[in-house]
């Protein structure tokens, strides 16, 4: 099946390629940030800092 995009084929293909590149960059950025945040949380847990959300409402600091 051959598709004819007409005289704007280069614009259409370039637009789709640019959108795909942006999506790939965003996915990579989120993956790297997730890894950094997870590592930071592990370091904080190791140092003895606890999360406030981990305590119950009746616990007092």
C-alpha positions as a printed NumPy array, in Angstrom:
array([[ 0.   ,  0.   ,  0.   ],
       [ 1.527,  3.277, -1.123],
       [ 0.529,  6.515,  0.56 ],
       [ 0.65 ,  9.825, -1.232],
       [ 1.053, 12.776,  1.111],
       [ 1.079, 15.295, -1.704],
       [ 3.249, 18.391, -1.894],
       [ 3.465, 18.697,  1.909],
       [ 5.   , 15.274,  2.465],
       [ 8.329, 16.603,  3.737],
       [ 6.578, 18.891,  6.256],
       [ 4.337, 16.066,  7.492],
       [ 7.186, 13.579,  7.868],
       [ 9.413, 16.178,  9.57 ],
       [ 6.618, 17.094, 11.991],
       [ 5.995, 13.488, 12.959],
       [ 9.724, 12.875, 13.373],
       [10.111, 15.972, 15.575],
       [ 7.158, 14.925, 17.731],
       [ 8.597, 11.415, 18.104],
       [11.993, 12.816, 19.11 ],
       [10.377, 15.079, 21.724],
       [ 8.425, 12.142, 23.175],
       [11.566,  9.987, 23.351],
       [13.487, 12.802, 25.064],
       [10.689, 13.281, 27.621],
       [10.544,  9.554, 28.36 ],
       [14.312,  9.485, 28.857],
       [14.169, 12.546, 31.104],
       [11.465, 10.97 , 33.282],
       [13.415,  7.705, 33.55 ],
       [16.615,  9.504, 34.581],
       [14.745, 11.685, 37.091],
       [12.999,  8.63 , 38.568],
       [16.339,  6.908, 39.045],
       [17.839, 10.015, 40.685],
       [14.861, 10.509, 43.005],
       [14.859,  6.837, 44.026],
       [18.572,  7.012, 44.786],
       [18.057, 10.208, 46.803],
       [15.281,  8.57 , 48.844],
       [17.501,  5.556, 49.556],
       [20.274,  7.875, 50.774],
       [17.852,  9.74 , 53.03 ],
       [16.485,  6.469, 54.437],
       [20.02 ,  5.259, 55.14 ],
       [20.857,  8.498, 56.959],
       [17.878,  8.045, 59.285],
       [15.522, 10.646, 57.862],
       [11.994,  9.277, 57.714],
       [ 9.019, 10.392, 55.672],
       [ 6.214, 12.206, 57.422],
       [ 3.717, 10.205, 55.394],
       [ 5.078,  7.041, 57.015],
       [ 3.82 ,  8.087, 60.462],
       [ 0.301,  7.688, 61.727],
       [-1.802, 10.672, 62.788],
       [-1.331,  9.856, 66.482],
       [ 2.474,  9.771, 66.363],
       [ 4.163, 12.857, 67.768],
       [ 7.686, 13.902, 66.735]])
